[in-house]
CSV table of C-alpha atoms and ligand atoms in Angstrom, one decimal:
chain,number,residue,atom,x,y,z
A,1,MET,CA,27.4,-3.9,-15.7
A,2,GLU,CA,31.2,-3.9,-15.2
A,3,ALA,CA,30.9,-1.3,-12.4
A,4,LEU,CA,28.4,-3.5,-10.7
A,5,LYS,CA,30.5,-6.7,-11.0
A,6,ASN,CA,33.5,-4.8,-9.6
A,7,LYS,CA,31.6,-3.4,-6.7
A,8,VAL,CA,30.2,-6.8,-5.8
A,9,ASN,CA,33.6,-8.5,-6.0
A,10,GLU,CA,35.2,-5.7,-4.0
A,11,LEU,CA,32.6,-6.0,-1.3
A,12,LEU,CA,32.8,-9.8,-1.2
A,13,GLU,CA,36.6,-9.8,-1.1
A,14,SER,CA,36.9,-7.2,1.6
A,15,GLY,CA,34.4,-9.1,3.7
A,16,GLY,CA,32.2,-6.0,3.9
A,17,ILE,CA,29.2,-8.1,3.1
A,18,ALA,CA,28.4,-11.8,3.7
A,19,GLY,CA,26.5,-12.0,0.4
A,20,PHE,CA,25.1,-10.0,-2.4
A,21,LEU,CA,21.5,-10.5,-3.5
A,22,GLY,CA,21.0,-9.8,-7.1
A,23,LEU,CA,20.0,-11.4,-10.4
A,24,ARG,CA,22.0,-13.9,-12.3
A,25,ASN,CA,21.4,-15.2,-15.8
A,26,PHE,CA,20.4,-18.8,-16.0
A,27,GLY,CA,20.4,-19.4,-19.7
A,28,SER,CA,18.9,-16.2,-21.0
A,29,GLU,CA,16.6,-15.7,-18.0
A,30,PRO,CA,17.5,-13.6,-15.0
A,31,PHE,CA,16.8,-15.2,-11.6
A,32,PRO,CA,17.5,-14.1,-8.0
A,33,PHE,CA,20.8,-15.3,-6.8
A,34,LEU,CA,22.8,-14.8,-3.6
A,35,PHE,CA,26.4,-14.2,-4.5
A,36,THR,CA,28.8,-15.2,-1.7
A,37,ARG,CA,32.6,-15.6,-1.5
A,38,ASP,CA,32.1,-19.3,-2.3
A,39,THR,CA,30.1,-18.5,-5.4
A,40,ALA,CA,32.2,-15.5,-6.5
A,41,ALA,CA,32.8,-17.0,-9.9
A,42,GLU,CA,29.1,-16.5,-10.6
A,43,VAL,CA,29.5,-12.8,-10.4
A,44,GLU,CA,30.4,-12.9,-14.1
A,45,LYS,CA,26.8,-13.9,-14.9
A,46,ILE,CA,25.3,-11.0,-12.9
A,47,THR,CA,22.6,-9.1,-14.7
A,48,THR,CA,20.3,-6.2,-13.9
A,49,GLY,CA,17.5,-7.8,-15.9
A,50,ALA,CA,15.2,-5.9,-18.2
A,51,VAL,CA,12.3,-6.3,-15.8
A,52,ARG,CA,12.0,-5.6,-12.1
A,53,TYR,CA,12.0,-8.1,-9.3
A,54,PRO,CA,11.2,-7.5,-5.6
A,55,LEU,CA,14.5,-8.8,-4.3
A,56,SER,CA,13.9,-7.2,-0.9
A,57,LYS,CA,11.2,-9.8,-0.2
A,58,ILE,CA,13.8,-12.5,-0.4
A,59,LEU,CA,16.2,-10.5,1.7
A,60,ILE,CA,13.7,-10.3,4.5
A,61,ARG,CA,13.8,-14.1,4.7
A,62,ILE,CA,17.6,-14.4,4.4
A,63,ALA,CA,18.1,-11.7,7.0
A,64,ALA,CA,15.7,-13.5,9.4
A,65,VAL,CA,18.0,-16.5,9.3
A,66,TYR,CA,21.3,-14.5,9.5
A,67,PRO,CA,20.4,-11.5,11.6
A,68,ASP,CA,24.0,-10.5,12.2
A,69,ALA,CA,25.2,-10.7,8.7
A,70,ILE,CA,25.5,-7.7,6.4
A,71,PHE,CA,24.1,-8.2,2.9
A,72,GLY,CA,24.3,-6.2,-0.2
A,73,ILE,CA,21.3,-5.9,-2.4
A,74,MET,CA,20.8,-4.7,-6.0
A,75,CYS,CA,18.2,-2.0,-6.0
A,76,ARG,CA,16.4,0.3,-8.3
A,77,ALA,CA,14.9,3.5,-6.9
A,78,CYS,CA,11.6,1.8,-6.2
A,79,ASP,CA,13.3,-1.1,-4.5
A,80,GLU,CA,15.1,1.5,-2.3
A,81,ARG,CA,11.9,3.2,-1.4
A,82,ALA,CA,10.5,-0.1,-0.3
A,83,ILE,CA,13.7,-1.0,1.7
A,84,ILE,CA,13.4,2.3,3.5
A,85,GLU,CA,9.9,1.3,4.6
A,86,LEU,CA,11.1,-2.1,5.5
A,87,PHE,CA,13.7,-0.5,7.8
A,88,LYS,CA,11.0,1.4,9.5
A,89,ASN,CA,8.9,-1.6,9.9
A,90,THR,CA,11.8,-3.5,11.4
A,91,LYS,CA,11.8,-6.2,8.7
A,92,LEU,CA,15.3,-5.2,7.7
A,93,ARG,CA,18.1,-3.4,9.6
A,94,SER,CA,19.6,-0.4,8.1
A,95,ASP,CA,23.0,-1.3,9.5
A,96,LYS,CA,22.9,-4.7,8.0
A,97,VAL,CA,21.9,-3.8,4.4
A,98,ILE,CA,24.1,-2.1,1.8
A,99,THR,CA,22.1,-1.0,-1.2
A,100,ILE,CA,23.8,-1.1,-4.6
A,101,GLY,CA,21.8,1.2,-6.8
A,102,ILE,CA,21.3,0.6,-10.5
A,103,SER,CA,19.6,2.9,-12.9
A,104,CYS,CA,16.5,2.1,-15.0
A,105,THR,CA,16.5,2.5,-18.8
A,106,ASP,CA,14.5,5.5,-20.1
A,107,ASP,CA,12.0,3.0,-21.6
A,108,LEU,CA,11.4,1.5,-18.2
A,109,VAL,CA,11.2,4.8,-16.5
A,110,GLN,CA,8.6,5.9,-19.0
A,111,ALA,CA,6.6,2.6,-18.9
A,112,CYS,CA,6.6,2.9,-15.1
A,113,LYS,CA,5.8,6.6,-15.1
A,114,CYS,CA,8.3,6.7,-12.3
A,115,GLU,CA,8.1,9.7,-10.0
A,116,ASN,CA,11.7,9.3,-8.8
A,117,PRO,CA,14.0,6.8,-10.7
A,118,GLN,CA,17.2,7.8,-8.9
A,119,PRO,CA,18.6,5.4,-6.2
A,120,SER,CA,20.9,7.1,-3.7
A,121,ASN,CA,23.9,4.8,-4.1
A,122,LEU,CA,24.1,4.6,-7.8
A,123,VAL,CA,26.8,2.2,-8.9
A,124,SER,CA,25.6,1.1,-12.4
A,125,GLY,CA,24.2,3.3,-15.2
A,126,GLU,CA,23.0,6.8,-15.2
A,127,ALA,CA,20.0,8.2,-13.4
A,128,GLY,CA,17.0,8.5,-15.6
A,129,LYS,CA,14.7,11.4,-15.8
A,130,LYS,CA,11.4,11.7,-13.8
A,131,GLU,CA,8.3,10.7,-15.7
A,132,PHE,CA,5.7,11.5,-13.1
A,133,ASP,CA,2.2,11.5,-14.5
A,134,ARG,CA,-0.8,11.2,-12.3
A,135,SER,CA,-3.5,11.5,-15.0
A,136,ASP,CA,-4.8,8.0,-14.1
A,137,VAL,CA,-5.7,9.2,-10.6
A,138,GLN,CA,-7.1,12.5,-12.0
A,139,LYS,CA,-9.2,10.7,-14.5
A,140,ILE,CA,-11.0,8.7,-11.9
A,141,ALA,CA,-11.2,11.6,-9.4
A,142,SER,CA,-13.0,13.7,-12.0
A,143,MET,CA,-15.8,11.2,-12.5
A,144,THR,CA,-19.0,11.4,-10.6
A,145,LEU,CA,-19.4,9.2,-7.5
A,146,GLU,CA,-21.7,6.9,-9.4
A,147,GLN,CA,-19.3,6.6,-12.4
A,148,ARG,CA,-16.5,5.9,-10.0
A,149,PHE,CA,-18.4,3.2,-8.2
A,150,ASP,CA,-19.4,1.5,-11.5
A,151,PHE,CA,-15.9,1.8,-12.8
A,152,TRP,CA,-14.4,0.1,-9.8
A,153,THR,CA,-17.2,-2.5,-9.5
A,154,GLU,CA,-16.4,-3.5,-13.1
A,155,GLN,CA,-12.6,-3.5,-12.5
A,156,LEU,CA,-12.5,-5.2,-9.1
A,157,GLY,CA,-15.2,-7.7,-10.3
A,158,LYS,CA,-12.5,-9.2,-12.6
A,159,CYS,CA,-10.4,-10.2,-9.6
A,160,ILE,CA,-9.7,-13.9,-9.4
A,161,LYS,CA,-8.2,-13.6,-5.9
A,162,CYS,CA,-4.8,-15.0,-6.9
A,163,TYR,CA,-3.1,-12.8,-4.3
A,164,GLY,CA,-0.5,-11.9,-6.9
A,165,CYS,CA,-0.8,-8.2,-6.0
A,166,ARG,CA,0.0,-9.0,-2.4
A,167,ASN,CA,2.6,-11.6,-3.1
A,168,ILE,CA,4.7,-9.3,-5.3
A,169,CYS,CA,4.3,-6.2,-3.2
A,170,PRO,CA,7.6,-5.2,-1.6
A,171,VAL,CA,5.9,-3.7,1.4
A,172,CYS,CA,3.5,-6.5,2.1
A,173,PHE,CA,5.4,-8.5,4.7
A,174,CYS,CA,3.0,-9.6,7.5
A,175,ASP,CA,3.2,-13.2,8.6
A,176,VAL,CA,-0.6,-13.4,9.0
A,177,CYS,CA,-2.5,-11.6,6.2
A,178,THR,CA,-5.8,-10.0,6.8
A,179,LEU,CA,-6.9,-10.9,3.3
A,180,GLU,CA,-6.8,-14.5,4.4
A,181,ASP,CA,-8.6,-13.9,7.7
A,182,GLN,CA,-11.6,-16.2,7.5
A,183,PRO,CA,-14.2,-13.9,9.1
A,184,LEU,CA,-13.2,-11.1,6.8
A,185,VAL,CA,-12.6,-12.9,3.5
A,186,LYS,CA,-14.4,-16.0,2.7
A,187,ARG,CA,-12.3,-18.8,1.3
A,188,GLY,CA,-13.0,-19.9,-2.2
A,189,GLU,CA,-15.2,-16.9,-3.2
A,190,ILE,CA,-14.5,-15.4,-6.6
A,191,PRO,CA,-14.6,-12.5,-7.1
A,192,PRO,CA,-14.0,-11.6,-3.5
A,193,GLU,CA,-16.5,-9.3,-1.8
A,194,LEU,CA,-16.6,-6.0,-3.6
A,195,PRO,CA,-15.2,-3.6,-2.7
A,196,SER,CA,-14.2,-4.7,0.8
A,197,PHE,CA,-11.4,-7.1,-0.3
A,198,HIS,CA,-9.6,-4.4,-2.3
A,199,LEU,CA,-10.6,-1.6,0.1
A,200,THR,CA,-8.9,-3.6,2.9
A,201,ARG,CA,-5.7,-4.1,0.9
A,202,ALA,CA,-5.8,-0.4,-0.2
A,203,TYR,CA,-6.1,0.7,3.4
A,204,HIS,CA,-3.2,-1.4,4.4
A,205,MET,CA,-1.1,0.3,1.8
A,206,ALA,CA,-1.7,3.7,3.5
A,207,GLY,CA,1.7,5.0,4.6
A,208,ARG,CA,3.4,2.1,3.0
A,209,CYS,CA,2.9,1.9,-0.8
A,210,VAL,CA,6.0,3.2,-2.6
A,211,ASP,CA,4.2,3.4,-6.0
A,212,CYS,CA,6.4,0.8,-7.6
A,213,GLY,CA,3.5,-0.5,-9.7
A,214,LEU,CA,4.5,-4.2,-9.4
A,215,CYS,CA,1.0,-5.1,-8.2
A,216,GLU,CA,-0.5,-3.8,-11.4
A,217,GLU,CA,2.1,-5.5,-13.5
A,218,ALA,CA,1.4,-8.8,-11.7
A,219,CYS,CA,-2.4,-8.7,-11.9
A,220,PRO,CA,-3.5,-11.3,-14.4
A,221,VAL,CA,-6.7,-9.5,-15.1
A,222,ASP,CA,-5.3,-6.0,-15.5
A,223,ILE,CA,-7.1,-4.2,-12.7
A,224,PRO,CA,-5.6,-0.7,-12.4
A,225,LEU,CA,-4.4,-1.4,-8.9
A,226,ARG,CA,-1.6,1.1,-8.9
A,227,THR,CA,-4.1,3.9,-9.5
A,228,LEU,CA,-6.0,2.9,-6.4
A,229,TYR,CA,-2.9,2.7,-4.2
A,230,ARG,CA,-1.6,5.9,-5.7
A,231,ARG,CA,-4.6,7.6,-4.4
A,232,VAL,CA,-3.9,6.2,-0.9
A,233,ARG,CA,-0.4,7.4,-1.2
A,234,GLU,CA,-1.5,10.8,-2.1
A,235,SER,CA,-4.1,10.9,0.7
A,236,VAL,CA,-1.4,10.1,3.3
A,237,LYS,CA,0.7,12.8,1.9
A,238,GLU,CA,-2.1,15.4,1.9
A,239,LEU,CA,-3.5,14.4,5.3
A,240,LEU,CA,-0.4,13.4,7.2
A,241,ASP,CA,2.4,14.8,5.2
A,242,TYR,CA,4.2,11.5,4.7
A,243,LEU,CA,5.4,10.0,1.5
A,244,PRO,CA,6.5,6.4,2.0
A,245,GLY,CA,10.0,5.7,0.8
A,246,GLU,CA,10.9,9.3,0.5
A,247,GLU,CA,11.0,10.3,4.2
A,248,ARG,CA,14.1,8.6,5.6
A,249,ASP,CA,13.9,10.3,9.0
A,250,LYS,CA,10.2,10.6,9.6
A,251,VAL,CA,8.2,8.2,11.7
A,252,PRO,CA,5.4,6.6,9.7
A,253,PRO,CA,2.3,8.4,11.0
A,254,ILE,CA,0.0,5.4,11.0
A,255,GLN,CA,2.2,3.3,13.1
A,256,VAL,CA,2.3,5.8,15.9
A,257,LEU,CA,-0.6,7.1,17.9
A,258,GLY,CA,0.4,10.7,17.0
A,259,ASP,CA,1.2,14.0,18.5
A,260,GLY,CA,-2.2,15.5,18.6
A,261,LEU,CA,-1.5,18.1,15.9
A,262,PHE,CA,-3.6,16.3,13.4
A,263,GLU,CA,-7.0,17.9,12.9
A,264,ILE,CA,-9.9,16.7,10.8
A,265,ARG,CA,-9.8,18.2,7.4
A,266,ASP,CA,-12.1,17.8,4.5
B,1,MET,CA,-14.8,1.0,23.9
B,2,CYS,CA,-12.0,3.3,22.9
B,3,SER,CA,-12.3,4.8,19.4
B,4,ALA,CA,-8.9,3.3,18.7
B,5,ARG,CA,-10.5,-0.1,18.9
B,6,VAL,CA,-12.7,0.8,15.9
B,7,SER,CA,-10.5,-1.1,13.4
B,8,PRO,CA,-10.8,0.1,9.8
B,9,HIS,CA,-12.0,-3.5,9.2
B,10,PHE,CA,-15.1,-2.9,11.3
B,11,ILE,CA,-15.9,0.2,9.2
B,12,ILE,CA,-15.3,-1.6,5.9
B,13,ARG,CA,-17.4,-4.6,7.1
B,14,ALA,CA,-20.3,-2.3,8.0
B,15,PHE,CA,-20.3,-0.7,4.6
B,16,GLN,CA,-20.0,-4.2,3.0
B,17,GLU,CA,-23.0,-5.4,4.8
B,18,GLY,CA,-24.9,-2.5,3.4
B,19,ALA,CA,-24.7,0.3,6.0
B,20,ASP,CA,-25.7,3.6,4.4
B,21,GLY,CA,-23.4,5.5,6.8
B,22,VAL,CA,-21.0,4.9,9.6
B,23,LEU,CA,-20.6,7.1,12.6
B,24,VAL,CA,-17.5,6.7,14.7
B,25,ALA,CA,-17.8,8.6,18.0
B,26,GLY,CA,-15.0,9.0,20.4
B,27,CYS,CA,-13.8,11.0,23.4
B,28,HIS,CA,-12.4,14.4,22.7
B,29,ILE,CA,-8.7,14.8,22.0
B,30,GLY,CA,-6.9,15.1,25.3
B,31,ASP,CA,-9.6,13.2,27.2
B,32,CYS,CA,-8.6,9.7,26.1
B,33,HIS,CA,-8.6,7.2,28.9
B,34,TYR,CA,-5.7,5.5,27.0
B,35,LEU,CA,-4.1,8.9,26.4
B,36,LYS,CA,-3.8,8.8,22.6
B,37,GLY,CA,-6.3,6.3,21.3
B,38,ASN,CA,-8.3,8.9,19.5
B,39,TYR,CA,-5.3,10.2,17.7
B,40,ILE,CA,-5.1,7.0,15.7
B,41,ALA,CA,-8.8,6.9,15.2
B,42,ILE,CA,-8.8,10.3,13.5
B,43,LYS,CA,-6.0,9.3,11.1
B,44,ARG,CA,-7.7,6.1,10.2
B,45,VAL,CA,-11.0,7.6,9.5
B,46,ALA,CA,-9.6,10.5,7.5
B,47,ILE,CA,-7.7,8.1,5.2
B,48,LEU,CA,-10.7,5.7,4.9
B,49,ARG,CA,-12.9,8.6,4.0
B,50,ASP,CA,-10.7,9.6,1.1
B,51,LEU,CA,-10.4,6.0,0.0
B,52,ILE,CA,-14.1,5.1,-0.1
B,53,ASP,CA,-14.8,8.3,-1.9
B,54,PHE,CA,-12.3,7.3,-4.6
B,55,LEU,CA,-14.1,4.0,-4.9
B,56,GLY,CA,-17.4,5.8,-5.4
B,57,ILE,CA,-18.8,5.8,-1.9
B,58,SER,CA,-19.3,9.3,-0.7
B,59,LYS,CA,-16.9,10.3,2.1
B,60,GLU,CA,-19.9,12.0,3.7
B,61,ARG,CA,-21.1,8.5,4.6
B,62,LEU,CA,-18.4,8.2,7.1
B,63,LEU,CA,-18.2,10.5,10.0
B,64,LEU,CA,-16.0,10.9,13.1
B,65,GLU,CA,-17.2,13.0,16.0
B,66,TRP,CA,-15.8,13.6,19.4
B,67,ILE,CA,-18.6,13.1,21.9
B,68,ALA,CA,-17.9,12.8,25.6
B,69,GLY,CA,-19.8,10.5,27.9
B,70,SER,CA,-21.5,13.5,29.4
B,71,GLU,CA,-22.6,15.0,26.1
B,72,GLY,CA,-25.9,13.2,25.6
B,73,ASP,CA,-27.4,16.1,23.9
B,74,LYS,CA,-24.6,16.3,21.4
B,75,TYR,CA,-24.8,12.6,20.8
B,76,ALA,CA,-28.5,13.0,20.0
B,77,ARG,CA,-27.9,16.0,17.7
B,78,VAL,CA,-25.0,14.4,15.8
B,79,ALA,CA,-27.0,11.2,15.3
B,80,ASP,CA,-30.0,13.1,14.1
B,81,GLU,CA,-28.0,15.3,11.7
B,82,PHE,CA,-25.9,12.4,10.4
B,83,THR,CA,-29.1,10.4,9.8
B,84,GLU,CA,-30.6,13.3,7.8
B,85,LYS,CA,-27.3,13.6,5.9
B,86,VAL,CA,-27.2,10.0,5.0
B,87,ARG,CA,-30.9,10.0,4.1
B,88,SER,CA,-30.2,12.8,1.7
B,89,LEU,CA,-27.4,10.7,0.1
B,90,GLY,CA,-29.7,7.8,-0.4
B,91,PRO,CA,-29.0,4.1,-0.1
B,92,SER,CA,-25.4,3.0,-0.3
B,93,PRO,CA,-24.3,2.1,-3.8
B,94,ILE,CA,-23.0,-1.2,-2.4
B,95,LYS,CA,-26.5,-2.4,-1.9
B,96,ARG,CA,-28.0,-0.4,-4.8
B,97,ILE,CA,-26.9,-3.0,-7.3
B,98,PRO,CA,-26.7,-6.7,-6.8
B,99,PHE,CA,-23.1,-6.1,-7.4
B,100,ARG,CA,-22.0,-9.6,-6.8
B,101,GLU,CA,-24.1,-11.0,-9.5
B,102,LYS,CA,-23.4,-8.1,-11.7
B,103,ALA,CA,-19.7,-8.4,-11.2
B,104,VAL,CA,-19.7,-12.1,-11.9
B,105,ALA,CA,-21.8,-11.5,-15.0
B,106,MET,CA,-19.3,-8.9,-16.2
B,107,VAL,CA,-16.5,-11.4,-16.1
B,108,ARG,CA,-18.4,-14.1,-17.9
C,301,LIG,S1,2.6,-0.1,-6.1
C,301,LIG,FE1,1.6,-2.0,-5.6
C,301,LIG,S2,3.3,-3.5,-5.3
C,301,LIG,FE2,4.2,-1.4,-5.2
C,301,LIG,S3,4.3,-0.9,-3.0
C,301,LIG,FE3,2.3,-0.1,-3.9
C,301,LIG,S4,0.8,-1.7,-3.5
C,301,LIG,FE4,2.9,-2.6,-3.2
C,302,LIG,S1,-3.4,-9.7,-8.6
C,302,LIG,FE1,-5.4,-9.0,-9.5
C,302,LIG,S2,-6.6,-10.8,-9.7
C,302,LIG,FE2,-4.9,-11.3,-8.3
C,302,LIG,S3,-5.8,-10.9,-6.3
C,302,LIG,FE3,-4.7,-9.0,-6.9
C,302,LIG,S4,-6.3,-7.8,-7.9
C,302,LIG,FE4,-7.1,-9.9,-7.8
């Protein structure tokens, strides 16, 4: 924590950043906080928090108001993957954001089954070990079509359409959301049409989902959403050789028309 | 209509309304009036096929074929073959069960 505080103070004092978006303890609860030169005294209360928080969603809003300012942001490896996608989708500018990496505890890495817990600019803590485990996807893939359909019908049928999955998702950033588009999604209908509501969101995650798992954590009815989006992530990797958040220099394949090299594969 | 205009939402909607299969036909790669519209169509359909399959709707229910305006015979053949294919797969699971009522009942 000291290393993080020092880094933030150093950046604020040198004027390298206009503000640092991180977490600050209010009582015993961590909340998002923008540390600036004026509020530098608060840096003492900085915390990494035991749980994750999609700070980049807040940064998008701040950056929209102060497009010329440079901001620092506390980020775990998953946050960084999301931020990389946000750069590509022009929601943030890479020359205006300084990521300050923090490590995740081994417990967290394990609970997340994180495929890559190491942020690039690690300032606080040690990088955890990978815990990649895709047995959730395998389990469903090994079912028969009929079993899969019944499984998902039961799971998705629990949906209360709270939009929590979308709201917490660090790579969901559109001003107008398809899932609230009246002709496609009827207002007030619970559960939403199955499976089109979730199929739509899943499709929109193609080439974007960074497998942070926040959606599944947020879902009040415990739908295995991450498994669904993981499959989409894998499909995009298999079909288009693109792994969101990991390919800093590659153009996201679904946002461009393409180069014609892509052939139909089964 | 360019195959790039076939939004994934159209395809999802068709399945939701109970379509047993969806055929997307477009001009051959290289022949696109808008130059690269069909490049995006193929990517979309490929991803969507994987996705519906994972949800339990066979990927064979969604087909993309390149059929030029002059290839009437191919159009007829593809439509026939696809119809047969879909027939062999049976009705779409989406309409097989009154899923809505079933889903609601499951929650209660
Ligand atoms: S895991 Fe869920 S919350 Fe995270 S990027 Fe993917 S869809 Fe969004
Ligand atoms: S968080 Fe869960 S219940 Fe809420 S809309 Fe998403 S899937 Fe439905």
